[in-house]
Amino acid sequence: MSSNRVSRVQLLLVMLLMVGLQFYVRPRLWDARISPDFLLIALMLFAMRSRPGLAALAGFAVGLIADTLTPARFGAGALAHTLVGYLASWGRAVFFADNMLVNAGFVAAGLWLRDFIVLVASGTDHRQMFTELTVYSPLQALTTAGLALMVLILFRSMFSVRLDA
Amino acid sequence: MISTSDRRYSRRDTVLFLLCLGLSFFGLFSPVTWGRGVADTLRESVLFPLVWLQTRAEEGRTSRLRFRQVTLERDSTAYLSQFLPSLRAENERLRQLLRLSRRLKTGYLSAEVLHQPQAMDGRTLLLSVGSRQGVVLFSPVIAPEGLIGMVSSVSGNSSVAMSWAHPEFRVSAFTVSGNAFGVVAPSNEGRNGEGALEFRGVPYRDSVPLGTLVLSSGLGGVFPKGIPVGTVIGTVREEAGWERVYRLRPAANPGSAAHVLVLAGTSQTRDLAAAFPSDSLLDAVRLDSIARLRRIDSVAQAVKAARAARRDSLVRTTPAQSRTPPSAGQGGTPSSPMQGGTTSGPPPAPKDSVP
């Protein structure tokens, strides 16, 4: 088995760990509106290491899961995550994506953009949207980016792989 | 220059992206029921493990919260239950004080003993009433059990009472039977750390039996007559054959008094003995009330039993009247199964049921 293949398997394991954390640990944490979004971390880290099409597909899958398990408008999450995944993959070419802080910044920006698209697509009223986008989304973006940074530090060797290579 | 494989990748990416985008828009603008149907199907099939995981996590969180709440409730209950006996005691004491105030035919002021942080403070008590409420110097202070002391200094809204434990305290007293007079003063030989009183100056010829109640005599002009001071529990000493000194168990304990009555505007010669019924009288009243309740209960039970018996007899006589009377050759109807027992033949149970 080649080293690249081993790294891919390890990356998959980390993604599964994120899914487990999202559904088993996150409900036990504090206020759900500011607790880190493990699925988005997995999506962003995956998207920044893969081709845009694959990233969009992963985003669509994550969005579908979000739409199925949360009482928001069906399709809004899929649309938001697809766009975020696709843009994150393209953004890697524009920014210096190998820097861990840039990765964390990507995660924070991706979360805020995801929230913005979901709120717009769900038809949320302006007042609530303003509160969400100015208070809760930045806070959740901070916690999520912090956790993404920790994941990157912990699994640095696994995230050095390029899936599109 | 872009290679052919890169262009193919790029086109595939675009197609995938557009496909995902199209599906997302389809989901977004499709009828709500379709979206719900798809979500339900996914929840029941592919995403079932994730839903299960989330359910377990929620259960864990709510269990933890519930456990914390139960722990808090238990702690609060334990905390409150600590105060229950003291509250009961205070309630009982206030009831006694209320009963005493009803029995008193003189003027009085109810006062709260403000605090007793030290053991020696039982000698003097700070009361929550003063001259503005009508307290004057040397006003007697009493509790439901008996004498506590007298007011030794008065200010506007508070006053200080000297209790019987104070070394300077004296009260003229006599036995409840009236055969011995003397002066009650605090004893220097308190047993087990408890304060005690001495009944001094009792003539040698007047022996006082143990258990005799000693009351204030009203002599001296400070304390009215008839307030219980203590009970004789022994002899302390005999002075050269002409005086006996008895040890008294104090009627009231100033150390545990939280509420007292300050007698105001009372005539010192008035007899207050009626306001302090003896323990035996109280017991008699209590027993009497219990007996009365028992009597009422027994009457009610008798009425109930009579009604039941009447109902029973009506039920039994109705079928008995339809039966044929027993023949004379059988020697009469036995009144009970024991009496009617025969050595042969079937048991005459139906006949015995008639009273």
JSON list of N, CA, C and O in Angstrom, two decimals, chain A residues 19-20 23-24 27-29 51-54 56-57 60 64-65 68-69 73-76 78-79 82-83 86 121, chain B residues 6 9-10 13 16-17 20-21 23-25 27-28 35 38-39 42-43 47 50-51 53-54 56-58 60-61 64:
[
{"chain": "A", "resi": 19, "resn": "VAL", "atom": "N", "xyz": [-17.23, 13.38, 12.46]},
{"chain": "A", "resi": 19, "resn": "VAL", "atom": "CA", "xyz": [-18.67, 13.07, 12.41]},
{"chain": "A", "resi": 19, "resn": "VAL", "atom": "C", "xyz": [-19.13, 12.57, 13.79]},
{"chain": "A", "resi": 19, "resn": "VAL", "atom": "O", "xyz": [-20.18, 12.97, 14.31]},
{"chain": "A", "resi": 20, "resn": "GLY", "atom": "N", "xyz": [-18.31, 11.70, 14.38]},
{"chain": "A", "resi": 20, "resn": "GLY", "atom": "CA", "xyz": [-18.65, 11.19, 15.72]},
{"chain": "A", "resi": 20, "resn": "GLY", "atom": "C", "xyz": [-18.72, 12.29, 16.74]},
{"chain": "A", "resi": 20, "resn": "GLY", "atom": "O", "xyz": [-19.65, 12.35, 17.57]},
{"chain": "A", "resi": 23, "resn": "PHE", "atom": "N", "xyz": [-21.95, 14.39, 16.37]},
{"chain": "A", "resi": 23, "resn": "PHE", "atom": "CA", "xyz": [-23.24, 13.84, 16.80]},
{"chain": "A", "resi": 23, "resn": "PHE", "atom": "C", "xyz": [-23.23, 13.26, 18.21]},
{"chain": "A", "resi": 23, "resn": "PHE", "atom": "O", "xyz": [-24.28, 12.98, 18.75]},
{"chain": "A", "resi": 24, "resn": "TYR", "atom": "N", "xyz": [-22.07, 13.05, 18.78]},
{"chain": "A", "resi": 24, "resn": "TYR", "atom": "CA", "xyz": [-22.04, 12.47, 20.12]},
{"chain": "A", "resi": 24, "resn": "TYR", "atom": "C", "xyz": [-21.54, 13.45, 21.18]},
{"chain": "A", "resi": 24, "resn": "TYR", "atom": "O", "xyz": [-22.00, 13.42, 22.31]},
{"chain": "A", "resi": 27, "resn": "PRO", "atom": "N", "xyz": [-23.79, 17.68, 21.19]},
{"chain": "A", "resi": 27, "resn": "PRO", "atom": "CA", "xyz": [-24.99, 17.91, 22.00]},
{"chain": "A", "resi": 27, "resn": "PRO", "atom": "C", "xyz": [-24.72, 18.06, 23.48]},
{"chain": "A", "resi": 27, "resn": "PRO", "atom": "O", "xyz": [-25.53, 18.61, 24.22]},
{"chain": "A", "resi": 28, "resn": "ARG", "atom": "N", "xyz": [-23.57, 17.55, 23.95]},
{"chain": "A", "resi": 28, "resn": "ARG", "atom": "CA", "xyz": [-23.26, 17.65, 25.39]},
{"chain": "A", "resi": 28, "resn": "ARG", "atom": "C", "xyz": [-22.55, 18.96, 25.73]},
{"chain": "A", "resi": 28, "resn": "ARG", "atom": "O", "xyz": [-22.33, 19.25, 26.90]},
{"chain": "A", "resi": 29, "resn": "LEU", "atom": "N", "xyz": [-22.14, 19.69, 24.71]},
{"chain": "A", "resi": 29, "resn": "LEU", "atom": "CA", "xyz": [-21.42, 20.93, 24.98]},
{"chain": "A", "resi": 29, "resn": "LEU", "atom": "C", "xyz": [-22.38, 22.04, 25.37]},
{"chain": "A", "resi": 29, "resn": "LEU", "atom": "O", "xyz": [-23.58, 21.83, 25.47]},
{"chain": "A", "resi": 51, "resn": "ARG", "atom": "N", "xyz": [-10.24, 18.41, -5.25]},
{"chain": "A", "resi": 51, "resn": "ARG", "atom": "CA", "xyz": [-10.66, 19.20, -6.40]},
{"chain": "A", "resi": 51, "resn": "ARG", "atom": "C", "xyz": [-12.01, 19.84, -6.14]},
{"chain": "A", "resi": 51, "resn": "ARG", "atom": "O", "xyz": [-12.78, 19.35, -5.30]},
{"chain": "A", "resi": 52, "resn": "PRO", "atom": "N", "xyz": [-12.33, 20.91, -6.83]},
{"chain": "A", "resi": 52, "resn": "PRO", "atom": "CA", "xyz": [-13.58, 21.64, -6.55]},
{"chain": "A", "resi": 52, "resn": "PRO", "atom": "C", "xyz": [-14.84, 20.79, -6.72]},
{"chain": "A", "resi": 52, "resn": "PRO", "atom": "O", "xyz": [-15.79, 20.93, -5.95]},
{"chain": "A", "resi": 53, "resn": "GLY", "atom": "N", "xyz": [-14.82, 19.91, -7.73]},
{"chain": "A", "resi": 53, "resn": "GLY", "atom": "CA", "xyz": [-16.01, 19.09, -7.95]},
{"chain": "A", "resi": 53, "resn": "GLY", "atom": "C", "xyz": [-16.27, 18.16, -6.78]},
{"chain": "A", "resi": 53, "resn": "GLY", "atom": "O", "xyz": [-17.40, 18.05, -6.28]},
{"chain": "A", "resi": 54, "resn": "LEU", "atom": "N", "xyz": [-15.20, 17.52, -6.32]},
{"chain": "A", "resi": 54, "resn": "LEU", "atom": "CA", "xyz": [-15.31, 16.60, -5.18]},
{"chain": "A", "resi": 54, "resn": "LEU", "atom": "C", "xyz": [-15.70, 17.37, -3.91]},
{"chain": "A", "resi": 54, "resn": "LEU", "atom": "O", "xyz": [-16.50, 16.88, -3.09]},
{"chain": "A", "resi": 56, "resn": "ALA", "atom": "N", "xyz": [-17.42, 20.12, -3.84]},
{"chain": "A", "resi": 56, "resn": "ALA", "atom": "CA", "xyz": [-18.84, 20.49, -3.95]},
{"chain": "A", "resi": 56, "resn": "ALA", "atom": "C", "xyz": [-19.72, 19.30, -3.60]},
{"chain": "A", "resi": 56, "resn": "ALA", "atom": "O", "xyz": [-20.75, 19.44, -2.91]},
{"chain": "A", "resi": 57, "resn": "LEU", "atom": "N", "xyz": [-19.31, 18.12, -4.04]},
{"chain": "A", "resi": 57, "resn": "LEU", "atom": "CA", "xyz": [-20.08, 16.91, -3.76]},
{"chain": "A", "resi": 57, "resn": "LEU", "atom": "C", "xyz": [-20.09, 16.62, -2.25]},
{"chain": "A", "resi": 57, "resn": "LEU", "atom": "O", "xyz": [-21.14, 16.29, -1.67]},
{"chain": "A", "resi": 60, "resn": "PHE", "atom": "N", "xyz": [-22.31, 19.06, -0.63]},
{"chain": "A", "resi": 60, "resn": "PHE", "atom": "CA", "xyz": [-23.72, 18.69, -0.84]},
{"chain": "A", "resi": 60, "resn": "PHE", "atom": "C", "xyz": [-24.13, 17.59, 0.15]},
{"chain": "A", "resi": 60, "resn": "PHE", "atom": "O", "xyz": [-25.22, 17.65, 0.75]},
{"chain": "A", "resi": 64, "resn": "LEU", "atom": "N", "xyz": [-26.86, 17.94, 2.98]},
{"chain": "A", "resi": 64, "resn": "LEU", "atom": "CA", "xyz": [-28.03, 17.05, 3.02]},
{"chain": "A", "resi": 64, "resn": "LEU", "atom": "C", "xyz": [-28.23, 16.48, 4.43]},
{"chain": "A", "resi": 64, "resn": "LEU", "atom": "O", "xyz": [-29.36, 16.40, 4.93]},
{"chain": "A", "resi": 65, "resn": "ILE", "atom": "N", "xyz": [-27.12, 16.11, 5.04]},
{"chain": "A", "resi": 65, "resn": "ILE", "atom": "CA", "xyz": [-27.20, 15.61, 6.43]},
{"chain": "A", "resi": 65, "resn": "ILE", "atom": "C", "xyz": [-27.76, 16.71, 7.34]},
{"chain": "A", "resi": 65, "resn": "ILE", "atom": "O", "xyz": [-28.65, 16.47, 8.16]},
{"chain": "A", "resi": 68, "resn": "THR", "atom": "N", "xyz": [-31.41, 17.19, 6.79]},
{"chain": "A", "resi": 68, "resn": "THR", "atom": "CA", "xyz": [-32.22, 16.07, 7.29]},
{"chain": "A", "resi": 68, "resn": "THR", "atom": "C", "xyz": [-32.35, 16.10, 8.80]},
{"chain": "A", "resi": 68, "resn": "THR", "atom": "O", "xyz": [-33.39, 15.75, 9.35]},
{"chain": "A", "resi": 69, "resn": "LEU", "atom": "N", "xyz": [-31.29, 16.50, 9.47]},
{"chain": "A", "resi": 69, "resn": "LEU", "atom": "CA", "xyz": [-31.28, 16.41, 10.94]},
{"chain": "A", "resi": 69, "resn": "LEU", "atom": "C", "xyz": [-31.63, 17.70, 11.65]},
{"chain": "A", "resi": 69, "resn": "LEU", "atom": "O", "xyz": [-31.75, 17.72, 12.87]},
{"chain": "A", "resi": 73, "resn": "ARG", "atom": "N", "xyz": [-35.08, 24.86, 6.48]},
{"chain": "A", "resi": 73, "resn": "ARG", "atom": "CA", "xyz": [-35.72, 24.60, 5.20]},
{"chain": "A", "resi": 73, "resn": "ARG", "atom": "C", "xyz": [-34.89, 23.61, 4.39]},
{"chain": "A", "resi": 73, "resn": "ARG", "atom": "O", "xyz": [-33.67, 23.80, 4.26]},
{"chain": "A", "resi": 74, "resn": "PHE", "atom": "N", "xyz": [-35.56, 22.59, 3.88]},
{"chain": "A", "resi": 74, "resn": "PHE", "atom": "CA", "xyz": [-34.83, 21.54, 3.16]},
{"chain": "A", "resi": 74, "resn": "PHE", "atom": "C", "xyz": [-34.20, 22.13, 1.89]},
{"chain": "A", "resi": 74, "resn": "PHE", "atom": "O", "xyz": [-34.86, 22.80, 1.10]},
{"chain": "A", "resi": 75, "resn": "GLY", "atom": "N", "xyz": [-32.91, 21.86, 1.72]},
{"chain": "A", "resi": 75, "resn": "GLY", "atom": "CA", "xyz": [-32.19, 22.33, 0.53]},
{"chain": "A", "resi": 75, "resn": "GLY", "atom": "C", "xyz": [-31.28, 23.51, 0.84]},
{"chain": "A", "resi": 75, "resn": "GLY", "atom": "O", "xyz": [-30.30, 23.73, 0.13]},
{"chain": "A", "resi": 76, "resn": "ALA", "atom": "N", "xyz": [-31.62, 24.27, 1.87]},
{"chain": "A", "resi": 76, "resn": "ALA", "atom": "CA", "xyz": [-30.81, 25.45, 2.21]},
{"chain": "A", "resi": 76, "resn": "ALA", "atom": "C", "xyz": [-29.41, 25.04, 2.66]},
{"chain": "A", "resi": 76, "resn": "ALA", "atom": "O", "xyz": [-28.40, 25.62, 2.21]},
{"chain": "A", "resi": 78, "resn": "ALA", "atom": "N", "xyz": [-27.90, 22.21, 1.97]},
{"chain": "A", "resi": 78, "resn": "ALA", "atom": "CA", "xyz": [-27.19, 21.60, 0.85]},
{"chain": "A", "resi": 78, "resn": "ALA", "atom": "C", "xyz": [-26.60, 22.67, -0.06]},
{"chain": "A", "resi": 78, "resn": "ALA", "atom": "O", "xyz": [-25.43, 22.58, -0.47]},
{"chain": "A", "resi": 79, "resn": "LEU", "atom": "N", "xyz": [-27.39, 23.68, -0.33]},
{"chain": "A", "resi": 79, "resn": "LEU", "atom": "CA", "xyz": [-26.91, 24.78, -1.19]},
{"chain": "A", "resi": 79, "resn": "LEU", "atom": "C", "xyz": [-25.73, 25.49, -0.54]},
{"chain": "A", "resi": 79, "resn": "LEU", "atom": "O", "xyz": [-24.69, 25.72, -1.19]},
{"chain": "A", "resi": 82, "resn": "THR", "atom": "N", "xyz": [-22.61, 23.23, -0.38]},
{"chain": "A", "resi": 82, "resn": "THR", "atom": "CA", "xyz": [-22.05, 23.02, -1.72]},
{"chain": "A", "resi": 82, "resn": "THR", "atom": "C", "xyz": [-21.21, 24.22, -2.12]},
{"chain": "A", "resi": 82, "resn": "THR", "atom": "O", "xyz": [-20.06, 24.09, -2.60]},
{"chain": "A", "resi": 83, "resn": "LEU", "atom": "N", "xyz": [-21.79, 25.40, -1.95]},
{"chain": "A", "resi": 83, "resn": "LEU", "atom": "CA", "xyz": [-21.08, 26.62, -2.33]},
{"chain": "A", "resi": 83, "resn": "LEU", "atom": "C", "xyz": [-19.81, 26.81, -1.51]},
{"chain": "A", "resi": 83, "resn": "LEU", "atom": "O", "xyz": [-18.74, 27.14, -2.04]},
{"chain": "A", "resi": 86, "resn": "TYR", "atom": "N", "xyz": [-17.13, 24.26, -2.55]},
{"chain": "A", "resi": 86, "resn": "TYR", "atom": "CA", "xyz": [-16.57, 24.59, -3.88]},
{"chain": "A", "resi": 86, "resn": "TYR", "atom": "C", "xyz": [-15.63, 25.80, -3.78]},
{"chain": "A", "resi": 86, "resn": "TYR", "atom": "O", "xyz": [-14.52, 25.79, -4.29]},
{"chain": "A", "resi": 121, "resn": "ALA", "atom": "N", "xyz": [-31.40, 31.74, 2.39]},
{"chain": "A", "resi": 121, "resn": "ALA", "atom": "CA", "xyz": [-32.20, 30.74, 1.67]},
{"chain": "A", "resi": 121, "resn": "ALA", "atom": "C", "xyz": [-33.40, 30.28, 2.49]},
{"chain": "A", "resi": 121, "resn": "ALA", "atom": "O", "xyz": [-34.42, 29.87, 1.93]},
{"chain": "B", "resi": 6, "resn": "ASP", "atom": "N", "xyz": [-6.09, 18.24, -17.23]},
{"chain": "B", "resi": 6, "resn": "ASP", "atom": "CA", "xyz": [-6.54, 19.33, -16.34]},
{"chain": "B", "resi": 6, "resn": "ASP", "atom": "C", "xyz": [-7.87, 19.89, -16.81]},
{"chain": "B", "resi": 6, "resn": "ASP", "atom": "O", "xyz": [-8.76, 20.19, -16.00]},
{"chain": "B", "resi": 9, "resn": "TYR", "atom": "N", "xyz": [-10.54, 17.49, -15.93]},
{"chain": "B", "resi": 9, "resn": "TYR", "atom": "CA", "xyz": [-10.83, 17.61, -14.49]},
{"chain": "B", "resi": 9, "resn": "TYR", "atom": "C", "xyz": [-11.68, 18.83, -14.23]},
{"chain": "B", "resi": 9, "resn": "TYR", "atom": "O", "xyz": [-12.65, 18.78, -13.48]},
{"chain": "B", "resi": 10, "resn": "SER", "atom": "N", "xyz": [-11.30, 19.92, -14.84]},
{"chain": "B", "resi": 10, "resn": "SER", "atom": "CA", "xyz": [-12.00, 21.18, -14.62]},
{"chain": "B", "resi": 10, "resn": "SER", "atom": "C", "xyz": [-13.45, 21.08, -15.08]},
{"chain": "B", "resi": 10, "resn": "SER", "atom": "O", "xyz": [-14.36, 21.55, -14.40]},
{"chain": "B", "resi": 13, "resn": "ASP", "atom": "N", "xyz": [-15.34, 18.93, -12.66]},
{"chain": "B", "resi": 13, "resn": "ASP", "atom": "CA", "xyz": [-15.61, 19.70, -11.43]},
{"chain": "B", "resi": 13, "resn": "ASP", "atom": "C", "xyz": [-16.80, 20.62, -11.62]},
{"chain": "B", "resi": 13, "resn": "ASP", "atom": "O", "xyz": [-17.69, 20.71, -10.75]},
{"chain": "B", "resi": 16, "resn": "LEU", "atom": "N", "xyz": [-19.97, 18.60, -11.76]},
{"chain": "B", "resi": 16, "resn": "LEU", "atom": "CA", "xyz": [-20.35, 18.14, -10.41]},
{"chain": "B", "resi": 16, "resn": "LEU", "atom": "C", "xyz": [-20.92, 19.29, -9.57]},
{"chain": "B", "resi": 16, "resn": "LEU", "atom": "O", "xyz": [-21.93, 19.13, -8.89]},
{"chain": "B", "resi": 17, "resn": "PHE", "atom": "N", "xyz": [-20.25, 20.42, -9.65]},
{"chain": "B", "resi": 17, "resn": "PHE", "atom": "CA", "xyz": [-20.69, 21.58, -8.89]},
{"chain": "B", "resi": 17, "resn": "PHE", "atom": "C", "xyz": [-22.09, 22.00, -9.31]},
{"chain": "B", "resi": 17, "resn": "PHE", "atom": "O", "xyz": [-22.98, 22.23, -8.48]},
{"chain": "B", "resi": 20, "resn": "CYS", "atom": "N", "xyz": [-24.67, 19.48, -8.14]},
{"chain": "B", "resi": 20, "resn": "CYS", "atom": "CA", "xyz": [-24.98, 19.64, -6.70]},
{"chain": "B", "resi": 20, "resn": "CYS", "atom": "C", "xyz": [-25.81, 20.90, -6.48]},
{"chain": "B", "resi": 20, "resn": "CYS", "atom": "O", "xyz": [-26.77, 20.91, -5.68]},
{"chain": "B", "resi": 21, "resn": "LEU", "atom": "N", "xyz": [-25.43, 21.96, -7.20]},
{"chain": "B", "resi": 21, "resn": "LEU", "atom": "CA", "xyz": [-26.17, 23.22, -7.05]},
{"chain": "B", "resi": 21, "resn": "LEU", "atom": "C", "xyz": [-27.61, 23.05, -7.51]},
{"chain": "B", "resi": 21, "resn": "LEU", "atom": "O", "xyz": [-28.56, 23.52, -6.86]},
{"chain": "B", "resi": 23, "resn": "LEU", "atom": "N", "xyz": [-29.34, 20.26, -7.66]},
{"chain": "B", "resi": 23, "resn": "LEU", "atom": "CA", "xyz": [-30.09, 19.44, -6.70]},
{"chain": "B", "resi": 23, "resn": "LEU", "atom": "C", "xyz": [-30.47, 20.24, -5.46]},
{"chain": "B", "resi": 23, "resn": "LEU", "atom": "O", "xyz": [-31.57, 20.08, -4.93]},
{"chain": "B", "resi": 24, "resn": "SER", "atom": "N", "xyz": [-29.55, 21.07, -5.04]},
{"chain": "B", "resi": 24, "resn": "SER", "atom": "CA", "xyz": [-29.84, 21.91, -3.87]},
{"chain": "B", "resi": 24, "resn": "SER", "atom": "C", "xyz": [-31.00, 22.85, -4.16]},
{"chain": "B", "resi": 24, "resn": "SER", "atom": "O", "xyz": [-31.92, 23.01, -3.33]},
{"chain": "B", "resi": 25, "resn": "PHE", "atom": "N", "xyz": [-30.98, 23.49, -5.31]},
{"chain": "B", "resi": 25, "resn": "PHE", "atom": "CA", "xyz": [-32.08, 24.39, -5.67]},
{"chain": "B", "resi": 25, "resn": "PHE", "atom": "C", "xyz": [-33.39, 23.63, -5.81]},
{"chain": "B", "resi": 25, "resn": "PHE", "atom": "O", "xyz": [-34.45, 24.11, -5.42]},
{"chain": "B", "resi": 27, "resn": "GLY", "atom": "N", "xyz": [-34.19, 20.94, -4.20]},
{"chain": "B", "resi": 27, "resn": "GLY", "atom": "CA", "xyz": [-34.67, 20.69, -2.84]},
{"chain": "B", "resi": 27, "resn": "GLY", "atom": "C", "xyz": [-35.25, 21.93, -2.19]},
{"chain": "B", "resi": 27, "resn": "GLY", "atom": "O", "xyz": [-36.24, 21.88, -1.46]},
{"chain": "B", "resi": 28, "resn": "LEU", "atom": "N", "xyz": [-34.63, 23.04, -2.50]},
{"chain": "B", "resi": 28, "resn": "LEU", "atom": "CA", "xyz": [-35.05, 24.30, -1.89]},
{"chain": "B", "resi": 28, "resn": "LEU", "atom": "C", "xyz": [-36.42, 24.76, -2.41]},
{"chain": "B", "resi": 28, "resn": "LEU", "atom": "O", "xyz": [-37.25, 25.25, -1.63]},
{"chain": "B", "resi": 35, "resn": "GLY", "atom": "N", "xyz": [-39.61, 17.55, 0.41]},
{"chain": "B", "resi": 35, "resn": "GLY", "atom": "CA", "xyz": [-38.41, 17.70, 1.25]},
{"chain": "B", "resi": 35, "resn": "GLY", "atom": "C", "xyz": [-38.53, 16.91, 2.54]},
{"chain": "B", "resi": 35, "resn": "GLY", "atom": "O", "xyz": [-37.60, 16.21, 2.94]},
{"chain": "B", "resi": 38, "resn": "VAL", "atom": "N", "xyz": [-38.16, 13.17, 1.79]},
{"chain": "B", "resi": 38, "resn": "VAL", "atom": "CA", "xyz": [-36.75, 12.79, 1.57]},
{"chain": "B", "resi": 38, "resn": "VAL", "atom": "C", "xyz": [-36.01, 12.76, 2.92]},
{"chain": "B", "resi": 38, "resn": "VAL", "atom": "O", "xyz": [-35.26, 11.82, 3.21]},
{"chain": "B", "resi": 39, "resn": "ALA", "atom": "N", "xyz": [-36.25, 13.78, 3.72]},
{"chain": "B", "resi": 39, "resn": "ALA", "atom": "CA", "xyz": [-35.57, 13.86, 5.03]},
{"chain": "B", "resi": 39, "resn": "ALA", "atom": "C", "xyz": [-35.96, 12.68, 5.90]},
{"chain": "B", "resi": 39, "resn": "ALA", "atom": "O", "xyz": [-35.10, 12.06, 6.55]},
{"chain": "B", "resi": 42, "resn": "LEU", "atom": "N", "xyz": [-34.26, 9.52, 4.62]},
{"chain": "B", "resi": 42, "resn": "LEU", "atom": "CA", "xyz": [-32.82, 9.50, 4.95]},
{"chain": "B", "resi": 42, "resn": "LEU", "atom": "C", "xyz": [-32.61, 9.25, 6.44]},
{"chain": "B", "resi": 42, "resn": "LEU", "atom": "O", "xyz": [-31.71, 8.52, 6.84]},
{"chain": "B", "resi": 43, "resn": "ARG", "atom": "N", "xyz": [-33.46, 9.87, 7.25]},
{"chain": "B", "resi": 43, "resn": "ARG", "atom": "CA", "xyz": [-33.33, 9.68, 8.72]},
{"chain": "B", "resi": 43, "resn": "ARG", "atom": "C", "xyz": [-33.56, 8.23, 9.12]},
{"chain": "B", "resi": 43, "resn": "ARG", "atom": "O", "xyz": [-32.92, 7.72, 10.03]},
{"chain": "B", "resi": 47, "resn": "LEU", "atom": "N", "xyz": [-29.05, 7.71, 7.51]},
{"chain": "B", "resi": 47, "resn": "LEU", "atom": "CA", "xyz": [-28.59, 8.52, 8.65]},
{"chain": "B", "resi": 47, "resn": "LEU", "atom": "C", "xyz": [-29.05, 7.99, 10.00]},
{"chain": "B", "resi": 47, "resn": "LEU", "atom": "O", "xyz": [-28.88, 8.67, 11.01]},
{"chain": "B", "resi": 50, "resn": "LEU", "atom": "N", "xyz": [-26.45, 8.01, 12.75]},
{"chain": "B", "resi": 50, "resn": "LEU", "atom": "CA", "xyz": [-26.15, 9.35, 13.28]},
{"chain": "B", "resi": 50, "resn": "LEU", "atom": "C", "xyz": [-27.27, 9.83, 14.21]},
{"chain": "B", "resi": 50, "resn": "LEU", "atom": "O", "xyz": [-27.00, 10.44, 15.26]},
{"chain": "B", "resi": 51, "resn": "VAL", "atom": "N", "xyz": [-28.49, 9.52, 13.82]},
{"chain": "B", "resi": 51, "resn": "VAL", "atom": "CA", "xyz": [-29.63, 9.91, 14.68]},
{"chain": "B", "resi": 51, "resn": "VAL", "atom": "C", "xyz": [-29.54, 9.17, 16.01]},
{"chain": "B", "resi": 51, "resn": "VAL", "atom": "O", "xyz": [-29.77, 9.75, 17.08]},
{"chain": "B", "resi": 53, "resn": "LEU", "atom": "N", "xyz": [-26.86, 8.06, 17.43]},
{"chain": "B", "resi": 53, "resn": "LEU", "atom": "CA", "xyz": [-25.75, 8.64, 18.19]},
{"chain": "B", "resi": 53, "resn": "LEU", "atom": "C", "xyz": [-26.17, 9.95, 18.87]},
{"chain": "B", "resi": 53, "resn": "LEU", "atom": "O", "xyz": [-25.88, 10.19, 20.04]},
{"chain": "B", "resi": 54, "resn": "GLN", "atom": "N", "xyz": [-26.90, 10.75, 18.11]},
{"chain": "B", "resi": 54, "resn": "GLN", "atom": "CA", "xyz": [-27.34, 12.03, 18.65]},
{"chain": "B", "resi": 54, "resn": "GLN", "atom": "C", "xyz": [-28.36, 11.83, 19.78]},
{"chain": "B", "resi": 54, "resn": "GLN", "atom": "O", "xyz": [-28.34, 12.56, 20.79]},
{"chain": "B", "resi": 56, "resn": "ARG", "atom": "N", "xyz": [-28.48, 9.29, 21.82]},
{"chain": "B", "resi": 56, "resn": "ARG", "atom": "CA", "xyz": [-27.74, 8.86, 23.03]},
{"chain": "B", "resi": 56, "resn": "ARG", "atom": "C", "xyz": [-27.08, 10.05, 23.70]},
{"chain": "B", "resi": 56, "resn": "ARG", "atom": "O", "xyz": [-27.08, 10.16, 24.93]},
{"chain": "B", "resi": 57, "resn": "ALA", "atom": "N", "xyz": [-26.52, 10.92, 22.87]},
{"chain": "B", "resi": 57, "resn": "ALA", "atom": "CA", "xyz": [-25.85, 12.10, 23.44]},
{"chain": "B", "resi": 57, "resn": "ALA", "atom": "C", "xyz": [-26.84, 13.00, 24.17]},
{"chain": "B", "resi": 57, "resn": "ALA", "atom": "O", "xyz": [-26.56, 13.51, 25.26]},
{"chain": "B", "resi": 58, "resn": "GLU", "atom": "N", "xyz": [-28.03, 13.18, 23.56]},
{"chain": "B", "resi": 58, "resn": "GLU", "atom": "CA", "xyz": [-29.05, 14.01, 24.20]},
{"chain": "B", "resi": 58, "resn": "GLU", "atom": "C", "xyz": [-29.50, 13.39, 25.52]},
{"chain": "B", "resi": 58, "resn": "GLU", "atom": "O", "xyz": [-29.70, 14.08, 26.51]},
{"chain": "B", "resi": 60, "resn": "GLY", "atom": "N", "xyz": [-27.76, 11.45, 27.40]},
{"chain": "B", "resi": 60, "resn": "GLY", "atom": "CA", "xyz": [-26.68, 11.64, 28.36]},
{"chain": "B", "resi": 60, "resn": "GLY", "atom": "C", "xyz": [-26.70, 13.03, 28.96]},
{"chain": "B", "resi": 60, "resn": "GLY", "atom": "O", "xyz": [-26.53, 13.22, 30.16]},
{"chain": "B", "resi": 61, "resn": "ARG", "atom": "N", "xyz": [-26.94, 14.01, 28.10]},
{"chain": "B", "resi": 61, "resn": "ARG", "atom": "CA", "xyz": [-26.94, 15.40, 28.57]},
{"chain": "B", "resi": 61, "resn": "ARG", "atom": "C", "xyz": [-28.12, 15.64, 29.51]},
{"chain": "B", "resi": 61, "resn": "ARG", "atom": "O", "xyz": [-27.97, 16.20, 30.60]},
{"chain": "B", "resi": 64, "resn": "ARG", "atom": "N", "xyz": [-27.65, 13.94, 32.80]},
{"chain": "B", "resi": 64, "resn": "ARG", "atom": "CA", "xyz": [-26.71, 14.68, 33.64]},
{"chain": "B", "resi": 64, "resn": "ARG", "atom": "C", "xyz": [-27.39, 15.88, 34.29]},
{"chain": "B", "resi": 64, "resn": "ARG", "atom": "O", "xyz": [-27.23, 16.13, 35.48]}
]
